[in-house]
Amino acid sequence: MSTRTLVSPATLARPRGRAVYWTVFTAVAVLFVLAFLFPVYWMASGAMKSPDEIARTPPTLVPHHWHLAGYTDAWDLMQLPEHLWNTVVQAAGAWAFQLVFCTAAAYALSKLRPAFGKLVLGGILATLMVPAQALVVPKYLTAADLPVLHTSLLNDPLAIWLPAVANAFNLYLLKRFFDQLPRDVLEAAEIDGAGKLRILWSVVLPMSRPVLGVVSIFALVAVWQDFLWPLMVFSDTDKQPISVALVQLSQNIQLTVLVAAMVIASIPMVALFLVFQRHIIAGISAGSTKG
């Protein structure tokens, strides 16, 4: 079966056709690279400009003098190590809670087939149609006075971890992946005497590394970039994550220092994507085919 493309093999066989093809391909690739990398360069170089130069109109493409003081001042004046650590703790806890509970729930709905499982799944998916802003007040009232226990979770990482567990999208993503796992492999494990929990730990999870990587990225990025909810639950400045601290501490800070702090705050997420980009692509493609 032949594959149809925009450029025919006969055209590519001619020298002129190959030259035109590679010229257009290179130009498009360069444009896409510039479109994605230029904002990163603009932010990183803006932190190295002087306060007068960064506010100049029209702006300068390349700083006249490269200053690294913006990064050092941001690190010290805005207490970035402390707030970055707060963000790491909150993101890591939310990630761990989501992997444990969402994976267990998705496995139960997909493979254990409980009674009223489809009804439960429908109710979970129905929460995706509720705007996130509409849930802020109920979540805050619950965190301020936890039912039954009557304790407050304000200024506590649990206020970030527990709401993060109720992630219908990640649960559905995991369930759809589990639905596509070969039934023969699970039945072979049952014949060998493995229980349901053993099958989950030794068979399902090793086969689900791609989708677990995708869910991990979604969980970490969601907490790292969230602003409204941490702002509401963390009144203590020393416990605020980086997203809230950048706003709270930017009142009397020079613009170059603020831009440098934003660059530093974005480095962990950029590094995370670069390290796990293969897992992201593999997880997305794994969920698109059955087998």
PDB file of C-alpha atoms in Angstrom:
ATOM      1  CA  MET A   1       0.000   0.000   0.000  1.00  0.00           C
ATOM      2  CA  SER A   2       1.556   3.298  -1.108  1.00  0.00           C
ATOM      3  CA  THR A   3       1.532   6.393   1.094  1.00  0.00           C
ATOM      4  CA  ARG A   4       0.299   9.620  -0.480  1.00  0.00           C
ATOM      5  CA  THR A   5       2.169  12.809   0.404  1.00  0.00           C
ATOM      6  CA  LEU A   6       2.103  16.433  -0.711  1.00  0.00           C
ATOM      7  CA  VAL A   7       5.273  15.886  -2.732  1.00  0.00           C
ATOM      8  CA  SER A   8       5.402  12.915  -5.075  1.00  0.00           C
ATOM      9  CA  PRO A   9       8.443  10.583  -5.147  1.00  0.00           C
ATOM     10  CA  ALA A  10       8.975  11.548  -8.802  1.00  0.00           C
ATOM     11  CA  THR A  11       9.341  15.208  -7.827  1.00  0.00           C
ATOM     12  CA  LEU A  12      11.795  14.365  -5.056  1.00  0.00           C
ATOM     13  CA  ALA A  13      13.839  12.296  -7.494  1.00  0.00           C
ATOM     14  CA  ARG A  14      14.664  15.418  -9.514  1.00  0.00           C
ATOM     15  CA  PRO A  15      17.457  17.715  -8.212  1.00  0.00           C
ATOM     16  CA  ARG A  16      15.317  20.839  -8.493  1.00  0.00           C
ATOM     17  CA  GLY A  17      12.436  19.180  -6.657  1.00  0.00           C
ATOM     18  CA  ARG A  18      14.703  18.081  -3.806  1.00  0.00           C
ATOM     19  CA  ALA A  19      16.211  21.575  -3.551  1.00  0.00           C
ATOM     20  CA  VAL A  20      12.800  23.234  -3.351  1.00  0.00           C
ATOM     21  CA  TYR A  21      11.539  20.648  -0.844  1.00  0.00           C
ATOM     22  CA  TRP A  22      14.478  20.991   1.539  1.00  0.00           C
ATOM     23  CA  THR A  23      14.451  24.790   1.238  1.00  0.00           C
ATOM     24  CA  VAL A  24      10.793  24.991   2.219  1.00  0.00           C
ATOM     25  CA  PHE A  25      11.234  22.365   4.942  1.00  0.00           C
ATOM     26  CA  THR A  26      14.219  24.185   6.453  1.00  0.00           C
ATOM     27  CA  ALA A  27      12.453  27.560   6.359  1.00  0.00           C
ATOM     28  CA  VAL A  28       9.352  26.178   8.089  1.00  0.00           C
ATOM     29  CA  ALA A  29      11.450  24.392  10.718  1.00  0.00           C
ATOM     30  CA  VAL A  30      13.443  27.545  11.445  1.00  0.00           C
ATOM     31  CA  LEU A  31      10.245  29.611  11.765  1.00  0.00           C
ATOM     32  CA  PHE A  32       8.774  27.136  14.242  1.00  0.00           C
ATOM     33  CA  VAL A  33      11.994  27.076  16.286  1.00  0.00           C
ATOM     34  CA  LEU A  34      12.078  30.881  16.409  1.00  0.00           C
ATOM     35  CA  ALA A  35       8.405  31.050  17.352  1.00  0.00           C
ATOM     36  CA  PHE A  36       8.960  28.772  20.350  1.00  0.00           C
ATOM     37  CA  LEU A  37      12.439  29.851  21.449  1.00  0.00           C
ATOM     38  CA  PHE A  38      12.220  33.610  20.946  1.00  0.00           C
ATOM     39  CA  PRO A  39       9.904  34.176  23.970  1.00  0.00           C
ATOM     40  CA  VAL A  40      12.362  32.195  26.099  1.00  0.00           C
ATOM     41  CA  TYR A  41      15.277  34.272  24.819  1.00  0.00           C
ATOM     42  CA  TRP A  42      13.341  37.510  25.324  1.00  0.00           C
ATOM     43  CA  MET A  43      12.573  36.665  28.941  1.00  0.00           C
ATOM     44  CA  ALA A  44      16.084  35.431  29.751  1.00  0.00           C
ATOM     45  CA  SER A  45      17.811  38.388  28.076  1.00  0.00           C
ATOM     46  CA  GLY A  46      15.362  40.882  29.586  1.00  0.00           C
ATOM     47  CA  ALA A  47      16.577  39.949  33.051  1.00  0.00           C
ATOM     48  CA  MET A  48      20.117  40.877  31.974  1.00  0.00           C
ATOM     49  CA  LYS A  49      19.224  44.397  30.864  1.00  0.00           C
ATOM     50  CA  SER A  50      19.453  47.499  32.982  1.00  0.00           C
ATOM     51  CA  PRO A  51      16.191  48.880  34.446  1.00  0.00           C
ATOM     52  CA  ASP A  52      16.247  51.789  31.982  1.00  0.00           C
ATOM     53  CA  GLU A  53      16.922  49.563  28.983  1.00  0.00           C
ATOM     54  CA  ILE A  54      14.154  47.071  29.721  1.00  0.00           C
ATOM     55  CA  ALA A  55      11.629  49.943  29.892  1.00  0.00           C
ATOM     56  CA  ARG A  56      12.894  51.582  26.692  1.00  0.00           C
ATOM     57  CA  THR A  57      10.604  52.076  23.688  1.00  0.00           C
ATOM     58  CA  PRO A  58      11.234  50.626  21.182  1.00  0.00           C
ATOM     59  CA  PRO A  59      12.814  47.688  23.031  1.00  0.00           C
ATOM     60  CA  THR A  60      16.317  46.468  22.274  1.00  0.00           C
ATOM     61  CA  LEU A  61      16.724  42.990  20.844  1.00  0.00           C
ATOM     62  CA  VAL A  62      20.152  42.434  22.420  1.00  0.00           C
ATOM     63  CA  PRO A  63      21.165  44.018  25.753  1.00  0.00           C
ATOM     64  CA  HIS A  64      23.781  46.740  25.416  1.00  0.00           C
ATOM     65  CA  HIS A  65      25.438  45.480  28.588  1.00  0.00           C
ATOM     66  CA  TRP A  66      24.856  42.027  30.041  1.00  0.00           C
ATOM     67  CA  HIS A  67      24.108  42.165  33.771  1.00  0.00           C
ATOM     68  CA  LEU A  68      23.792  39.012  35.889  1.00  0.00           C
ATOM     69  CA  ALA A  69      22.894  40.990  38.989  1.00  0.00           C
ATOM     70  CA  GLY A  70      19.186  40.561  38.218  1.00  0.00           C
ATOM     71  CA  TYR A  71      19.393  36.821  38.806  1.00  0.00           C
ATOM     72  CA  THR A  72      21.440  37.095  41.997  1.00  0.00           C
ATOM     73  CA  ASP A  73      19.178  39.812  43.368  1.00  0.00           C
ATOM     74  CA  ALA A  74      16.084  37.758  42.549  1.00  0.00           C
ATOM     75  CA  TRP A  75      17.554  34.721  44.295  1.00  0.00           C
ATOM     76  CA  ASP A  76      18.254  36.684  47.477  1.00  0.00           C
ATOM     77  CA  LEU A  77      15.656  39.465  47.663  1.00  0.00           C
ATOM     78  CA  MET A  78      12.638  37.354  46.709  1.00  0.00           C
ATOM     79  CA  GLN A  79      13.635  34.355  48.846  1.00  0.00           C
ATOM     80  CA  LEU A  80      13.419  32.023  45.856  1.00  0.00           C
ATOM     81  CA  PRO A  81      15.038  28.964  47.502  1.00  0.00           C
ATOM     82  CA  GLU A  82      12.394  28.892  50.246  1.00  0.00           C
ATOM     83  CA  HIS A  83       9.436  29.376  47.895  1.00  0.00           C
ATOM     84  CA  LEU A  84      10.795  26.942  45.328  1.00  0.00           C
ATOM     85  CA  TRP A  85      11.101  24.319  48.052  1.00  0.00           C
ATOM     86  CA  ASN A  86       7.500  24.989  49.129  1.00  0.00           C
ATOM     87  CA  THR A  87       6.402  24.450  45.525  1.00  0.00           C
ATOM     88  CA  VAL A  88       8.402  21.233  45.235  1.00  0.00           C
ATOM     89  CA  VAL A  89       6.818  19.838  48.404  1.00  0.00           C
ATOM     90  CA  GLN A  90       3.308  20.752  47.271  1.00  0.00           C
ATOM     91  CA  ALA A  91       3.803  19.439  43.721  1.00  0.00           C
ATOM     92  CA  ALA A  92       5.472  16.201  44.856  1.00  0.00           C
ATOM     93  CA  GLY A  93       2.708  15.458  47.351  1.00  0.00           C
ATOM     94  CA  ALA A  94      -0.042  16.143  44.817  1.00  0.00           C
ATOM     95  CA  TRP A  95       1.760  13.941  42.290  1.00  0.00           C
ATOM     96  CA  ALA A  96       2.110  11.044  44.751  1.00  0.00           C
ATOM     97  CA  PHE A  97      -1.517  11.252  45.897  1.00  0.00           C
ATOM     98  CA  GLN A  98      -2.788  11.350  42.313  1.00  0.00           C
ATOM     99  CA  LEU A  99      -0.701   8.387  41.205  1.00  0.00           C
ATOM    100  CA  VAL A 100      -1.836   6.247  44.126  1.00  0.00           C
ATOM    101  CA  PHE A 101      -5.546   7.046  44.246  1.00  0.00           C
ATOM    102  CA  CYS A 102      -6.254   7.792  40.573  1.00  0.00           C
ATOM    103  CA  THR A 103      -4.405   4.645  39.488  1.00  0.00           C
ATOM    104  CA  ALA A 104      -6.264   2.511  42.031  1.00  0.00           C
ATOM    105  CA  ALA A 105      -9.635   3.978  41.041  1.00  0.00           C
ATOM    106  CA  ALA A 106      -8.934   3.630  37.314  1.00  0.00           C
ATOM    107  CA  TYR A 107      -7.812   0.008  37.764  1.00  0.00           C
ATOM    108  CA  ALA A 108     -10.931  -0.808  39.751  1.00  0.00           C
ATOM    109  CA  LEU A 109     -13.265   0.764  37.179  1.00  0.00           C
ATOM    110  CA  SER A 110     -11.442  -0.814  34.246  1.00  0.00           C
ATOM    111  CA  LYS A 111     -10.562  -4.342  35.383  1.00  0.00           C
ATOM    112  CA  LEU A 112     -12.494  -5.146  38.554  1.00  0.00           C
ATOM    113  CA  ARG A 113     -15.837  -4.025  37.075  1.00  0.00           C
ATOM    114  CA  PRO A 114     -17.587  -3.055  40.348  1.00  0.00           C
ATOM    115  CA  ALA A 115     -21.348  -2.726  40.633  1.00  0.00           C
ATOM    116  CA  PHE A 116     -22.615   0.600  39.294  1.00  0.00           C
ATOM    117  CA  GLY A 117     -19.114   1.215  37.920  1.00  0.00           C
ATOM    118  CA  LYS A 118     -20.400   2.956  34.804  1.00  0.00           C
ATOM    119  CA  LEU A 119     -22.642   5.173  36.914  1.00  0.00           C
ATOM    120  CA  VAL A 120     -19.721   6.115  39.145  1.00  0.00           C
ATOM    121  CA  LEU A 121     -17.551   6.840  36.120  1.00  0.00           C
ATOM    122  CA  GLY A 122     -20.301   8.976  34.602  1.00  0.00           C
ATOM    123  CA  GLY A 123     -20.568  10.976  37.816  1.00  0.00           C
ATOM    124  CA  ILE A 124     -16.807  11.497  37.883  1.00  0.00           C
ATOM    125  CA  LEU A 125     -16.732  12.652  34.259  1.00  0.00           C
ATOM    126  CA  ALA A 126     -19.677  14.976  34.917  1.00  0.00           C
ATOM    127  CA  THR A 127     -17.437  17.018  37.209  1.00  0.00           C
ATOM    128  CA  LEU A 128     -15.390  18.009  34.151  1.00  0.00           C
ATOM    129  CA  MET A 129     -18.339  20.127  33.014  1.00  0.00           C
ATOM    130  CA  VAL A 130     -18.318  22.167  36.233  1.00  0.00           C
ATOM    131  CA  PRO A 131     -16.150  25.314  35.938  1.00  0.00           C
ATOM    132  CA  ALA A 132     -13.160  25.242  38.262  1.00  0.00           C
ATOM    133  CA  GLN A 133     -14.062  28.708  39.566  1.00  0.00           C
ATOM    134  CA  ALA A 134     -17.412  27.396  40.812  1.00  0.00           C
ATOM    135  CA  LEU A 135     -15.637  24.901  43.071  1.00  0.00           C
ATOM    136  CA  VAL A 136     -13.293  27.389  44.743  1.00  0.00           C
ATOM    137  CA  VAL A 137     -15.663  28.482  47.515  1.00  0.00           C
ATOM    138  CA  PRO A 138     -16.836  24.939  48.467  1.00  0.00           C
ATOM    139  CA  LYS A 139     -13.244  23.740  48.466  1.00  0.00           C
ATOM    140  CA  TYR A 140     -12.144  26.615  50.666  1.00  0.00           C
ATOM    141  CA  LEU A 141     -14.950  26.050  53.174  1.00  0.00           C
ATOM    142  CA  THR A 142     -14.077  22.364  53.289  1.00  0.00           C
ATOM    143  CA  ALA A 143     -10.357  23.082  53.777  1.00  0.00           C
ATOM    144  CA  ALA A 144     -11.083  25.679  56.459  1.00  0.00           C
ATOM    145  CA  ASP A 145     -13.223  23.225  58.460  1.00  0.00           C
ATOM    146  CA  LEU A 146     -12.655  19.616  57.418  1.00  0.00           C
ATOM    147  CA  PRO A 147     -15.881  17.601  57.889  1.00  0.00           C
ATOM    148  CA  VAL A 148     -15.968  15.025  60.725  1.00  0.00           C
ATOM    149  CA  LEU A 149     -12.458  15.916  61.909  1.00  0.00           C
ATOM    150  CA  HIS A 150     -13.279  19.641  62.261  1.00  0.00           C
ATOM    151  CA  THR A 151      -9.717  20.732  61.649  1.00  0.00           C
ATOM    152  CA  SER A 152      -8.325  23.391  59.363  1.00  0.00           C
ATOM    153  CA  LEU A 153      -6.023  22.599  56.454  1.00  0.00           C
ATOM    154  CA  LEU A 154      -5.171  26.226  55.762  1.00  0.00           C
ATOM    155  CA  ASN A 155      -1.420  26.899  55.557  1.00  0.00           C
ATOM    156  CA  ASP A 156      -0.912  23.153  55.255  1.00  0.00           C
ATOM    157  CA  PRO A 157       0.326  21.262  52.148  1.00  0.00           C
ATOM    158  CA  LEU A 158      -2.638  18.890  52.585  1.00  0.00           C
ATOM    159  CA  ALA A 159      -4.831  21.728  51.293  1.00  0.00           C
ATOM    160  CA  ILE A 160      -3.041  21.266  47.954  1.00  0.00           C
ATOM    161  CA  TRP A 161      -2.593  17.499  48.034  1.00  0.00           C
ATOM    162  CA  LEU A 162      -6.138  16.358  48.843  1.00  0.00           C
ATOM    163  CA  PRO A 163      -8.056  18.455  46.239  1.00  0.00           C
ATOM    164  CA  ALA A 164      -5.519  17.404  43.617  1.00  0.00           C
ATOM    165  CA  VAL A 165      -6.607  13.766  44.031  1.00  0.00           C
ATOM    166  CA  ALA A 166     -10.053  14.567  42.607  1.00  0.00           C
ATOM    167  CA  ASN A 167      -8.764  14.828  39.049  1.00  0.00           C
ATOM    168  CA  ALA A 168     -11.356  13.318  36.728  1.00  0.00           C
ATOM    169  CA  PHE A 169      -9.304  13.873  33.586  1.00  0.00           C
ATOM    170  CA  ASN A 170      -6.259  11.951  34.804  1.00  0.00           C
ATOM    171  CA  LEU A 171      -8.469   9.167  36.154  1.00  0.00           C
ATOM    172  CA  TYR A 172     -10.232   8.816  32.803  1.00  0.00           C
ATOM    173  CA  LEU A 173      -6.894   8.888  30.970  1.00  0.00           C
ATOM    174  CA  LEU A 174      -5.617   6.032  33.123  1.00  0.00           C
ATOM    175  CA  LYS A 175      -8.844   4.030  32.756  1.00  0.00           C
ATOM    176  CA  ARG A 176      -8.787   4.302  28.963  1.00  0.00           C
ATOM    177  CA  PHE A 177      -5.213   3.059  28.934  1.00  0.00           C
ATOM    178  CA  PHE A 178      -6.031   0.148  31.258  1.00  0.00           C
ATOM    179  CA  ASP A 179      -8.969  -0.775  29.008  1.00  0.00           C
ATOM    180  CA  GLN A 180      -6.516  -1.311  26.138  1.00  0.00           C
ATOM    181  CA  LEU A 181      -4.157  -3.624  27.999  1.00  0.00           C
ATOM    182  CA  PRO A 182      -4.151  -7.187  26.589  1.00  0.00           C
ATOM    183  CA  ARG A 183      -6.600  -9.335  28.501  1.00  0.00           C
ATOM    184  CA  ASP A 184      -4.507 -12.446  27.855  1.00  0.00           C
ATOM    185  CA  VAL A 185      -1.620 -11.120  29.924  1.00  0.00           C
ATOM    186  CA  LEU A 186      -3.846 -10.432  32.931  1.00  0.00           C
ATOM    187  CA  GLU A 187      -5.520 -13.830  32.652  1.00  0.00           C
ATOM    188  CA  ALA A 188      -2.116 -15.529  32.509  1.00  0.00           C
ATOM    189  CA  ALA A 189      -1.164 -13.777  35.736  1.00  0.00           C
ATOM    190  CA  GLU A 190      -4.408 -14.973  37.345  1.00  0.00           C
ATOM    191  CA  ILE A 191      -3.681 -18.553  36.285  1.00  0.00           C
ATOM    192  CA  ASP A 192      -0.255 -18.265  37.927  1.00  0.00           C
ATOM    193  CA  GLY A 193      -1.992 -17.406  41.193  1.00  0.00           C
ATOM    194  CA  ALA A 194      -1.542 -13.630  41.261  1.00  0.00           C
ATOM    195  CA  GLY A 195      -4.202 -11.680  43.094  1.00  0.00           C
ATOM    196  CA  LYS A 196      -5.775  -8.426  41.940  1.00  0.00           C
ATOM    197  CA  LEU A 197      -3.295  -6.266  43.850  1.00  0.00           C
ATOM    198  CA  ARG A 198      -0.349  -8.355  42.641  1.00  0.00           C
ATOM    199  CA  ILE A 199      -1.527  -8.027  39.036  1.00  0.00           C
ATOM    200  CA  LEU A 200      -1.766  -4.257  39.431  1.00  0.00           C
ATOM    201  CA  TRP A 201       1.716  -3.966  40.938  1.00  0.00           C
ATOM    202  CA  SER A 202       3.631  -6.499  38.841  1.00  0.00           C
ATOM    203  CA  VAL A 203       1.794  -6.472  35.498  1.00  0.00           C
ATOM    204  CA  VAL A 204      -0.355  -3.389  34.969  1.00  0.00           C
ATOM    205  CA  LEU A 205       1.951  -0.696  36.346  1.00  0.00           C
ATOM    206  CA  PRO A 206       5.092  -1.811  34.434  1.00  0.00           C
ATOM    207  CA  MET A 207       3.040  -1.820  31.218  1.00  0.00           C
ATOM    208  CA  SER A 208       1.591   1.610  32.028  1.00  0.00           C
ATOM    209  CA  ARG A 209       4.797   3.617  32.301  1.00  0.00           C
ATOM    210  CA  PRO A 210       3.987   5.860  29.296  1.00  0.00           C
ATOM    211  CA  VAL A 211       0.596   6.958  30.590  1.00  0.00           C
ATOM    212  CA  LEU A 212       1.928   7.276  34.141  1.00  0.00           C
ATOM    213  CA  GLY A 213       4.559   9.648  32.774  1.00  0.00           C
ATOM    214  CA  VAL A 214       1.873  11.759  31.105  1.00  0.00           C
ATOM    215  CA  VAL A 215      -0.242  11.859  34.265  1.00  0.00           C
ATOM    216  CA  SER A 216       2.841  12.808  36.281  1.00  0.00           C
ATOM    217  CA  ILE A 217       3.579  15.738  33.971  1.00  0.00           C
ATOM    218  CA  PHE A 218      -0.023  16.951  34.137  1.00  0.00           C
ATOM    219  CA  ALA A 219      -0.078  16.669  37.939  1.00  0.00           C
ATOM    220  CA  LEU A 220       3.200  18.516  38.474  1.00  0.00           C
ATOM    221  CA  VAL A 221       2.493  21.299  35.978  1.00  0.00           C
ATOM    222  CA  ALA A 222      -1.005  21.873  37.370  1.00  0.00           C
ATOM    223  CA  VAL A 223       0.331  22.494  40.879  1.00  0.00           C
ATOM    224  CA  TRP A 224       3.376  24.449  39.715  1.00  0.00           C
ATOM    225  CA  GLN A 225       1.350  26.970  37.709  1.00  0.00           C
ATOM    226  CA  ASP A 226      -1.697  27.231  39.979  1.00  0.00           C
ATOM    227  CA  PHE A 227      -2.171  30.646  41.542  1.00  0.00           C
ATOM    228  CA  LEU A 228      -5.702  31.239  42.848  1.00  0.00           C
ATOM    229  CA  TRP A 229      -6.042  28.216  45.122  1.00  0.00           C
ATOM    230  CA  PRO A 230      -2.598  28.547  46.830  1.00  0.00           C
ATOM    231  CA  LEU A 231      -3.272  32.262  47.270  1.00  0.00           C
ATOM    232  CA  MET A 232      -6.452  31.460  49.182  1.00  0.00           C
ATOM    233  CA  VAL A 233      -5.152  28.680  51.415  1.00  0.00           C
ATOM    234  CA  PHE A 234      -1.664  30.042  52.220  1.00  0.00           C
ATOM    235  CA  SER A 235      -1.911  33.306  54.115  1.00  0.00           C
ATOM    236  CA  ASP A 236       1.469  32.602  55.708  1.00  0.00           C
ATOM    237  CA  THR A 237       4.050  34.178  53.379  1.00  0.00           C
ATOM    238  CA  ASP A 238       6.759  31.709  54.393  1.00  0.00           C
ATOM    239  CA  LYS A 239       4.667  28.762  53.146  1.00  0.00           C
ATOM    240  CA  GLN A 240       3.547  30.200  49.815  1.00  0.00           C
ATOM    241  CA  PRO A 241       4.614  28.570  46.533  1.00  0.00           C
ATOM    242  CA  ILE A 242       6.609  30.398  43.900  1.00  0.00           C
ATOM    243  CA  SER A 243       3.561  31.359  41.796  1.00  0.00           C
ATOM    244  CA  VAL A 244       2.033  33.309  44.691  1.00  0.00           C
ATOM    245  CA  ALA A 245       5.308  34.659  46.070  1.00  0.00           C
ATOM    246  CA  LEU A 246       6.242  36.267  42.745  1.00  0.00           C
ATOM    247  CA  VAL A 247       3.102  38.386  42.912  1.00  0.00           C
ATOM    248  CA  GLN A 248       3.192  39.101  46.635  1.00  0.00           C
ATOM    249  CA  LEU A 249       6.854  40.162  46.671  1.00  0.00           C
ATOM    250  CA  SER A 250       6.893  42.136  43.415  1.00  0.00           C
ATOM    251  CA  GLN A 251       5.577  45.413  44.784  1.00  0.00           C
ATOM    252  CA  ASN A 252       8.886  47.192  45.394  1.00  0.00           C
ATOM    253  CA  ILE A 253      11.097  45.052  43.162  1.00  0.00           C
ATOM    254  CA  GLN A 254      12.773  46.260  39.976  1.00  0.00           C
ATOM    255  CA  LEU A 255      11.341  44.868  36.753  1.00  0.00           C
ATOM    256  CA  THR A 256      14.620  43.181  35.801  1.00  0.00           C
ATOM    257  CA  VAL A 257      14.697  41.356  39.139  1.00  0.00           C
ATOM    258  CA  LEU A 258      11.082  40.233  38.704  1.00  0.00           C
ATOM    259  CA  VAL A 259      11.766  38.944  35.187  1.00  0.00           C
ATOM    260  CA  ALA A 260      14.835  37.082  36.480  1.00  0.00           C
ATOM    261  CA  ALA A 261      12.707  35.470  39.187  1.00  0.00           C
ATOM    262  CA  MET A 262      10.202  34.338  36.546  1.00  0.00           C
ATOM    263  CA  VAL A 263      13.014  32.798  34.523  1.00  0.00           C
ATOM    264  CA  ILE A 264      14.304  30.885  37.555  1.00  0.00           C
ATOM    265  CA  ALA A 265      10.783  29.743  38.445  1.00  0.00           C
ATOM    266  CA  SER A 266      10.226  28.359  34.935  1.00  0.00           C
ATOM    267  CA  ILE A 267      13.486  26.386  34.758  1.00  0.00           C
ATOM    268  CA  PRO A 268      12.236  23.299  36.700  1.00  0.00           C
ATOM    269  CA  MET A 269       9.204  22.820  34.433  1.00  0.00           C
ATOM    270  CA  VAL A 270      11.253  23.321  31.259  1.00  0.00           C
ATOM    271  CA  ALA A 271      13.835  20.825  32.499  1.00  0.00           C
ATOM    272  CA  LEU A 272      11.080  18.374  33.439  1.00  0.00           C
ATOM    273  CA  PHE A 273       9.619  18.532  29.957  1.00  0.00           C
ATOM    274  CA  LEU A 274      13.000  18.106  28.261  1.00  0.00           C
ATOM    275  CA  VAL A 275      13.810  15.062  30.395  1.00  0.00           C
ATOM    276  CA  PHE A 276      10.442  13.338  30.027  1.00  0.00           C
ATOM    277  CA  GLN A 277       9.381  14.464  26.540  1.00  0.00           C
ATOM    278  CA  ARG A 278       9.806  10.933  25.176  1.00  0.00           C
ATOM    279  CA  HIS A 279       7.471   9.583  27.846  1.00  0.00           C
ATOM    280  CA  ILE A 280       4.903  12.284  27.052  1.00  0.00           C
ATOM    281  CA  ILE A 281       4.891  11.449  23.343  1.00  0.00           C
ATOM    282  CA  ALA A 282       4.831   7.719  24.065  1.00  0.00           C
ATOM    283  CA  GLY A 283       1.946   8.089  26.492  1.00  0.00           C
ATOM    284  CA  ILE A 284      -0.141  10.175  24.104  1.00  0.00           C
ATOM    285  CA  SER A 285       0.467   7.791  21.201  1.00  0.00           C
ATOM    286  CA  ALA A 286      -0.147   4.733  23.390  1.00  0.00           C
ATOM    287  CA  GLY A 287      -3.631   5.931  24.184  1.00  0.00           C
ATOM    288  CA  SER A 288      -4.531   6.429  20.517  1.00  0.00           C
ATOM    289  CA  THR A 289      -4.375   2.776  19.442  1.00  0.00           C
ATOM    290  CA  LYS A 290      -5.863  -0.376  20.860  1.00  0.00           C
ATOM    291  CA  GLY A 291      -3.859  -3.508  21.465  1.00  0.00           C
TER     292      GLY A 291
END
